[in-house]
CSV table of C-alpha atoms (C1' of nucleotides) in Angstrom, one decimal:
chain,number,residue,atom,x,y,z
A,1,MET,CA,1.4,-17.8,-18.3
A,2,LYS,CA,4.0,-17.4,-19.9
A,3,TYR,CA,6.9,-14.8,-20.4
A,4,GLU,CA,10.0,-13.7,-22.6
A,5,ILE,CA,12.8,-11.3,-22.1
A,6,LYS,CA,12.8,-9.1,-25.3
A,7,GLU,CA,15.1,-6.8,-26.7
A,8,ASN,CA,12.9,-3.7,-25.5
A,9,GLY,CA,11.2,-5.4,-23.0
A,10,ILE,CA,9.1,-8.5,-21.5
A,11,LYS,CA,6.9,-10.4,-23.6
A,12,ILE,CA,3.6,-11.8,-21.7
A,13,THR,CA,1.9,-14.4,-23.6
A,14,GLY,CA,-2.0,-15.2,-21.6
A,15,LYS,CA,-4.0,-13.0,-20.6
A,16,GLU,CA,-5.4,-14.7,-17.3
A,17,ASP,CA,-2.9,-14.0,-15.1
A,18,PHE,CA,-1.7,-10.9,-15.5
A,19,ASN,CA,-3.8,-7.7,-16.0
A,20,PRO,CA,-2.3,-4.0,-15.7
A,21,GLU,CA,-5.6,-2.7,-14.4
A,22,HIS,CA,-6.2,-5.1,-11.7
A,23,ILE,CA,-2.2,-5.4,-10.8
A,24,LEU,CA,-2.3,-1.6,-11.1
A,25,GLU,CA,-5.4,0.2,-9.6
A,26,CYS,CA,-5.8,-2.6,-6.5
A,27,GLY,CA,-3.7,-0.5,-4.3
A,28,GLN,CA,-0.8,-1.5,-4.3
A,29,ILE,CA,0.9,0.4,-5.8
A,30,PHE,CA,0.4,4.8,-6.9
A,31,SER,CA,3.3,5.9,-8.8
A,32,TYR,CA,1.5,5.2,-12.4
A,33,ILE,CA,-0.3,6.8,-15.1
A,34,LYS,CA,-2.9,5.6,-17.3
A,35,GLU,CA,-3.0,7.7,-20.8
A,36,ASP,CA,-5.6,6.2,-23.6
A,37,GLY,CA,-6.1,3.3,-21.9
A,38,VAL,CA,-2.0,2.4,-21.6
A,39,TYR,CA,-0.8,1.8,-18.3
A,40,THR,CA,3.3,2.8,-17.6
A,41,VAL,CA,4.5,2.3,-13.5
A,42,PHE,CA,7.2,3.7,-12.6
A,43,SER,CA,9.5,2.0,-9.3
A,44,ALA,CA,12.1,3.5,-8.2
A,45,ASP,CA,14.2,5.1,-11.3
A,46,LYS,CA,12.5,2.9,-13.6
A,47,LYS,CA,9.7,2.7,-15.8
A,48,ALA,CA,7.7,0.5,-17.7
A,49,LYS,CA,4.8,0.9,-20.0
A,50,ILE,CA,1.9,-2.1,-20.5
A,51,LEU,CA,1.0,-2.6,-24.3
A,52,GLU,CA,-1.6,-4.6,-24.8
A,53,THR,CA,-1.1,-7.2,-27.8
A,54,GLU,CA,-3.6,-10.2,-29.0
A,55,THR,CA,-2.1,-13.1,-27.0
A,56,GLY,CA,-1.5,-10.9,-24.2
A,57,PHE,CA,1.4,-7.9,-23.4
A,58,LEU,CA,4.2,-6.2,-24.3
A,59,ILE,CA,6.1,-4.5,-20.7
A,60,GLU,CA,8.5,-2.0,-22.6
A,61,THR,CA,11.4,-0.9,-20.5
A,62,GLU,CA,15.2,-1.0,-20.9
A,63,SER,CA,14.9,-2.8,-17.0
A,64,PRO,CA,13.0,-6.5,-17.8
A,65,SER,CA,14.9,-8.2,-15.4
A,66,TYR,CA,14.2,-5.7,-12.5
A,67,PHE,CA,10.4,-6.0,-14.0
A,68,VAL,CA,10.6,-9.5,-14.1
A,69,ASN,CA,10.9,-9.2,-10.6
A,70,PHE,CA,8.5,-6.6,-9.8
A,71,PHE,CA,5.8,-8.2,-11.4
A,72,ASP,CA,6.5,-11.4,-9.4
A,73,LEU,CA,6.6,-13.1,-12.8
A,74,LYS,CA,8.6,-16.4,-11.8
A,75,THR,CA,5.6,-16.7,-9.1
A,76,ASP,CA,2.2,-19.0,-10.7
A,77,TYR,CA,-0.4,-17.5,-10.1
A,78,SER,CA,-2.9,-20.1,-10.9
A,79,GLU,CA,-1.6,-22.4,-8.4
A,80,VAL,CA,-2.4,-19.3,-5.8
A,81,LYS,CA,-6.2,-18.8,-7.6
A,82,LYS,CA,-6.5,-22.2,-7.2
A,83,ARG,CA,-5.5,-22.4,-3.2
A,84,LEU,CA,-7.6,-19.3,-2.5
A,85,ASN,CA,-10.6,-20.7,-4.1
A,86,LYS,CA,-10.9,-23.4,-2.2
A,87,PHE,CA,-12.1,-20.5,0.8
A,88,SER,CA,-15.6,-19.7,-0.8
A,89,ILE,CA,-15.4,-16.2,0.6
A,90,MET,CA,-12.9,-16.0,-2.1
A,91,GLU,CA,-14.3,-17.1,-5.5
A,92,ARG,CA,-16.2,-14.4,-6.2
A,93,PRO,CA,-13.2,-11.6,-5.7
A,94,VAL,CA,-10.7,-14.0,-7.5
A,95,LYS,CA,-12.8,-14.4,-10.3
A,96,PHE,CA,-13.5,-10.7,-10.1
A,97,GLY,CA,-10.2,-9.2,-10.1
A,98,TYR,CA,-8.0,-11.8,-11.7
A,99,GLY,CA,-5.0,-11.0,-13.0
A,100,ILE,CA,-3.7,-9.2,-9.7
A,101,ARG,CA,-0.1,-9.9,-9.4
A,102,ILE,CA,1.6,-8.8,-6.0
A,103,LEU,CA,4.0,-6.3,-6.9
A,104,LYS,CA,8.1,-6.2,-5.3
A,105,GLN,CA,8.4,-2.8,-4.9
A,106,ASP,CA,11.4,-1.4,-4.1
A,107,LEU,CA,11.8,-1.1,0.4
A,108,PHE,CA,12.8,2.8,0.5
A,109,GLU,CA,9.6,3.7,-1.8
A,110,THR,CA,7.4,1.4,-0.6
A,111,LEU,CA,8.1,2.5,3.0
A,112,ILE,CA,7.5,5.7,2.0
A,113,SER,CA,4.2,5.7,0.3
A,114,PHE,CA,2.9,3.9,2.5
A,115,ILE,CA,3.7,6.0,5.4
A,116,VAL,CA,2.0,8.9,3.1
A,117,SER,CA,-1.3,6.7,2.8
A,118,ALA,CA,-2.6,6.6,6.7
A,119,ASN,CA,-5.7,7.9,7.0
A,120,ASN,CA,-5.2,9.3,3.2
A,121,ASN,CA,-7.2,9.0,-0.3
A,122,ILE,CA,-5.3,7.4,-3.1
A,123,LYS,CA,-5.9,10.6,-4.8
A,124,ARG,CA,-4.1,12.6,-2.3
A,125,ILE,CA,-1.8,9.6,-1.6
A,126,GLN,CA,-0.4,9.6,-5.3
A,127,MET,CA,-0.7,13.6,-5.7
A,128,ILE,CA,2.1,13.7,-2.6
A,129,LEU,CA,3.5,11.1,-3.8
A,130,ASN,CA,4.3,12.8,-7.6
A,131,ARG,CA,5.3,15.8,-6.2
A,132,ILE,CA,8.0,14.4,-3.7
A,133,ARG,CA,9.4,12.9,-6.7
A,134,ALA,CA,9.4,16.1,-8.3
A,135,LYS,CA,11.0,17.7,-5.8
A,136,TYR,CA,13.9,15.4,-5.0
A,137,GLY,CA,13.8,12.9,-7.6
A,138,VAL,CA,16.8,13.3,-10.3
A,139,LYS,CA,15.1,13.7,-13.7
A,140,MET,CA,15.3,10.8,-16.1
A,141,GLY,CA,14.1,12.2,-19.2
A,142,ASP,CA,10.5,12.3,-18.9
A,143,PHE,CA,9.7,11.9,-15.7
A,144,TYR,CA,11.3,11.8,-12.1
A,145,ALA,CA,12.9,8.9,-10.0
A,146,PHE,CA,11.6,8.3,-6.7
A,147,PRO,CA,14.4,10.2,-4.9
A,148,THR,CA,17.2,8.2,-2.2
A,149,ARG,CA,17.3,8.4,1.0
A,150,ASN,CA,19.9,10.8,0.4
A,151,GLN,CA,17.9,12.9,-1.5
A,152,LEU,CA,15.2,13.1,1.0
A,153,LEU,CA,17.1,14.2,3.9
A,154,LYS,CA,17.5,17.9,2.6
A,155,ALA,CA,13.7,18.5,2.5
A,156,THR,CA,12.9,20.0,6.7
A,157,GLU,CA,9.2,19.2,8.2
A,158,GLN,CA,8.0,22.1,6.0
A,159,ASP,CA,9.0,21.0,2.9
A,160,PHE,CA,7.1,18.0,3.1
A,161,ALA,CA,4.2,19.7,4.9
A,162,GLU,CA,4.1,22.2,1.9
A,163,LEU,CA,4.1,19.5,-0.2
A,164,GLY,CA,0.5,18.3,0.7
A,165,ALA,CA,2.0,15.5,3.7
A,166,GLY,CA,-0.1,17.1,6.0
A,167,TYR,CA,0.6,15.6,9.9
A,168,ARG,CA,3.1,12.9,8.0
A,169,ALA,CA,5.3,15.7,6.9
A,170,LYS,CA,6.7,15.0,11.1
A,171,TYR,CA,6.6,10.9,10.4
A,172,LEU,CA,8.7,11.3,6.7
A,173,PHE,CA,11.2,14.1,8.8
A,174,ASN,CA,12.0,11.3,11.6
A,175,VAL,CA,11.8,7.9,9.6
A,176,LEU,CA,14.4,9.3,6.8
A,177,ARG,CA,16.8,9.9,10.6
A,178,GLN,CA,16.1,5.8,11.7
A,179,VAL,CA,16.8,4.2,8.0
A,180,ASN,CA,18.4,3.8,5.2
A,181,GLU,CA,17.8,1.8,2.4
A,182,ASP,CA,20.6,-1.0,3.5
A,183,ASP,CA,18.9,-1.3,6.2
A,184,LEU,CA,15.9,-2.8,4.7
A,185,THR,CA,17.5,-4.4,2.9
A,186,SER,CA,19.8,-6.5,5.5
A,187,TRP,CA,16.1,-6.7,7.0
A,188,GLN,CA,15.4,-9.3,4.6
A,189,VAL,CA,16.5,-12.2,5.9
A,190,LEU,CA,14.3,-11.9,9.2
A,191,GLU,CA,11.4,-13.2,10.5
A,192,THR,CA,8.4,-12.0,9.3
A,193,ALA,CA,7.5,-11.3,13.4
A,194,GLU,CA,11.0,-9.7,13.6
A,195,LEU,CA,10.7,-7.7,10.6
A,196,ARG,CA,7.6,-6.6,11.5
A,197,ASN,CA,8.2,-5.7,14.6
A,198,LYS,CA,11.8,-3.4,13.3
A,199,LEU,CA,9.1,-1.8,11.1
A,200,ILE,CA,6.5,-1.1,13.7
A,201,SER,CA,9.7,0.8,15.9
A,202,LEU,CA,9.9,3.3,12.5
A,203,CYS,CA,8.0,6.7,13.0
A,204,GLY,CA,4.9,6.6,11.4
A,205,VAL,CA,4.7,3.0,11.0
A,206,GLY,CA,2.1,1.4,12.6
A,207,PRO,CA,0.5,-2.6,11.8
A,208,LYS,CA,-0.8,-1.6,9.0
A,209,VAL,CA,1.7,0.1,7.3
A,210,ALA,CA,4.3,-2.4,8.4
A,211,ASP,CA,1.8,-5.0,6.5
A,212,CYS,CA,2.2,-3.4,3.2
A,213,VAL,CA,5.5,-3.1,3.6
A,214,LEU,CA,6.0,-6.5,4.7
A,215,LEU,CA,3.2,-8.0,1.7
A,216,PHE,CA,4.4,-5.3,-1.2
A,217,GLY,CA,7.8,-4.6,-0.2
A,218,PHE,CA,9.6,-7.9,1.6
A,219,GLY,CA,7.1,-9.7,-0.9
A,220,ARG,CA,5.9,-11.8,2.7
A,221,GLY,CA,2.6,-13.1,1.9
A,222,ASP,CA,1.8,-14.1,5.9
A,223,VAL,CA,0.6,-11.1,6.4
A,224,PHE,CA,-3.0,-9.8,6.2
A,225,PRO,CA,-3.4,-5.7,5.8
A,226,VAL,CA,-5.4,-4.3,7.6
A,227,ASP,CA,-7.6,-1.2,6.5
A,228,THR,CA,-11.4,0.2,6.6
A,229,TRP,CA,-12.1,-1.5,3.2
A,230,ILE,CA,-11.1,-4.7,5.0
A,231,HIS,CA,-13.1,-4.4,8.3
A,232,GLN,CA,-15.6,-3.7,6.3
A,233,MET,CA,-15.5,-6.7,4.7
A,234,TYR,CA,-14.8,-8.9,8.0
A,235,ASN,CA,-17.8,-7.6,9.5
A,236,LYS,CA,-20.0,-8.2,6.4
A,237,TYR,CA,-18.7,-11.4,6.4
A,238,TYR,CA,-17.3,-12.7,9.2
A,239,SER,CA,-18.4,-11.1,12.5
A,240,ASN,CA,-18.5,-7.6,14.2
A,241,LEU,CA,-15.5,-6.8,15.8
A,242,GLU,CA,-13.6,-3.4,16.1
A,243,ASN,CA,-10.5,-4.5,17.0
A,244,ARG,CA,-8.3,-4.7,14.0
A,245,GLU,CA,-5.5,-7.0,16.0
A,246,LYS,CA,-8.1,-9.5,16.2
A,247,ILE,CA,-9.1,-9.1,13.0
A,248,ARG,CA,-5.9,-9.8,11.3
A,249,GLN,CA,-5.1,-12.5,13.7
A,250,ASN,CA,-8.0,-14.9,12.6
A,251,LEU,CA,-7.4,-13.2,9.2
A,252,VAL,CA,-4.3,-14.9,9.4
A,253,SER,CA,-4.5,-17.9,10.6
A,254,GLU,CA,-7.4,-18.7,8.3
A,255,PHE,CA,-5.5,-18.0,5.4
A,256,GLY,CA,-1.9,-18.7,6.1
A,257,LEU,CA,1.0,-17.9,3.9
A,258,TYR,CA,-1.7,-17.0,1.5
A,259,SER,CA,-3.2,-14.3,3.4
A,260,GLY,CA,-1.1,-11.5,1.8
A,261,PHE,CA,-2.8,-12.8,-1.8
A,262,ALA,CA,-6.6,-13.4,-0.2
A,263,GLN,CA,-6.2,-9.8,1.5
A,264,GLN,CA,-6.0,-8.7,-1.9
A,265,TYR,CA,-7.9,-9.7,-4.0
A,266,LEU,CA,-10.4,-8.9,-1.1
A,267,PHE,CA,-9.5,-4.9,-1.2
A,268,PHE,CA,-10.1,-4.6,-5.0
A,269,PHE,CA,-13.5,-6.6,-4.8
A,270,MET,CA,-14.4,-4.0,-1.9
A,271,ARG,CA,-13.3,-0.9,-3.3
A,272,ALA,CA,-14.8,-1.6,-6.2
A,273,GLY,CA,-18.1,-1.9,-4.9
A,274,GLU,CA,-19.0,-5.2,-5.4
A,275,ILE,CA,-18.9,-6.6,-2.0
B,1,DT,C1',-21.5,21.4,7.3
B,2,DT,C1',-19.7,17.0,7.6
B,3,DC,C1',-17.8,12.9,6.9
B,4,DC,C1',-14.2,9.7,5.5
B,5,DA,C1',-9.7,8.5,2.8
B,6,DG,C1',-5.4,1.3,2.4
B,7,DG,C1',-3.9,4.6,10.4
B,8,DT,C1',-0.7,6.4,13.9
B,9,DG,C1',1.6,8.5,18.4
B,10,DC,C1',0.9,10.1,22.5
B,11,DA,C1',-1.8,10.2,26.8
B,12,DT,C1',-4.7,7.9,30.4
B,13,DA,C1',-6.4,5.1,33.4
C,1,DT,C1',-3.2,-4.2,27.8
C,2,DA,C1',-6.3,-1.1,26.2
C,3,DT,C1',-8.9,2.6,24.8
C,4,DG,C1',-10.1,7.4,22.8
C,5,DC,C1',-8.5,12.1,20.7
C,6,DA,C1',-6.0,14.9,17.7
C,7,DC,C1',-3.7,15.3,13.2
C,8,DA,C1',-3.6,18.3,7.9
C,9,DT,C1',-6.1,17.9,3.7
C,10,DG,C1',-9.5,18.0,-0.2
C,11,DG,C1',-13.4,15.4,-2.5
C,12,DA,C1',-18.3,13.7,-1.8
DNA sequence: TTCCAGGTGCATA
DNA sequence: TATGCACATGGA
């Protein structure tokens, strides 16, 4: 796959390592829409529309350099897939989710989004996050930016509850008073284990949410978020184990630096009912 | 009606 | 350290 910065966005050549549906519908991001088969993705205060062309895709955006990083275009996913295919369990999931890429998302938005995601379903997560955008974010023409921490500080616990956050309203209210965007950015230099502990110390952030923020925000490959789907997968393909911490440890020791990638293909595969 | 969704916090032993 | 339970909400 090749990419090229154009006046109106980014031109992608090749379809094997970039598939909008697989990238966006694999549960790593909640802020996107599909209209007439065309995906538009929202991140922080930016958006990009992904148009299919004969030879690849055009990522139409005013912020091309942001989305080069966002879509992780500098990473060679054919190499990632080659590595993963050395694990026999990965062959079918990698083939099925061929165009997946792990997004490098805005840290603050990722943190808030995955706190909302806990014990929740994707449709409702999207609804709640949309309401948060619309109520507290700045209007950017035809969409709302994800609000900043300062903007969200105006919200009370009751406000979040009214947006549908349920019992997570308290987590949101509290976490906003524990960290700001600069804290998160400054943690980028920490090693994964220490960074993980920092995240887990935050309200509403346990092992699973921390691993999602590490993978989808901080771009750490050496984490393996274990949710109900991965739990099911493990019981089917490995062994019956109830302890999610042990499952996580086993999977991280198996996949090492490629844990995050493996996890995402497996999650997409499981959720699609391919099992 | 009951179960489940990309789980976490807290009490208890 | 580890186990058990409560927690909002809406769709299946």
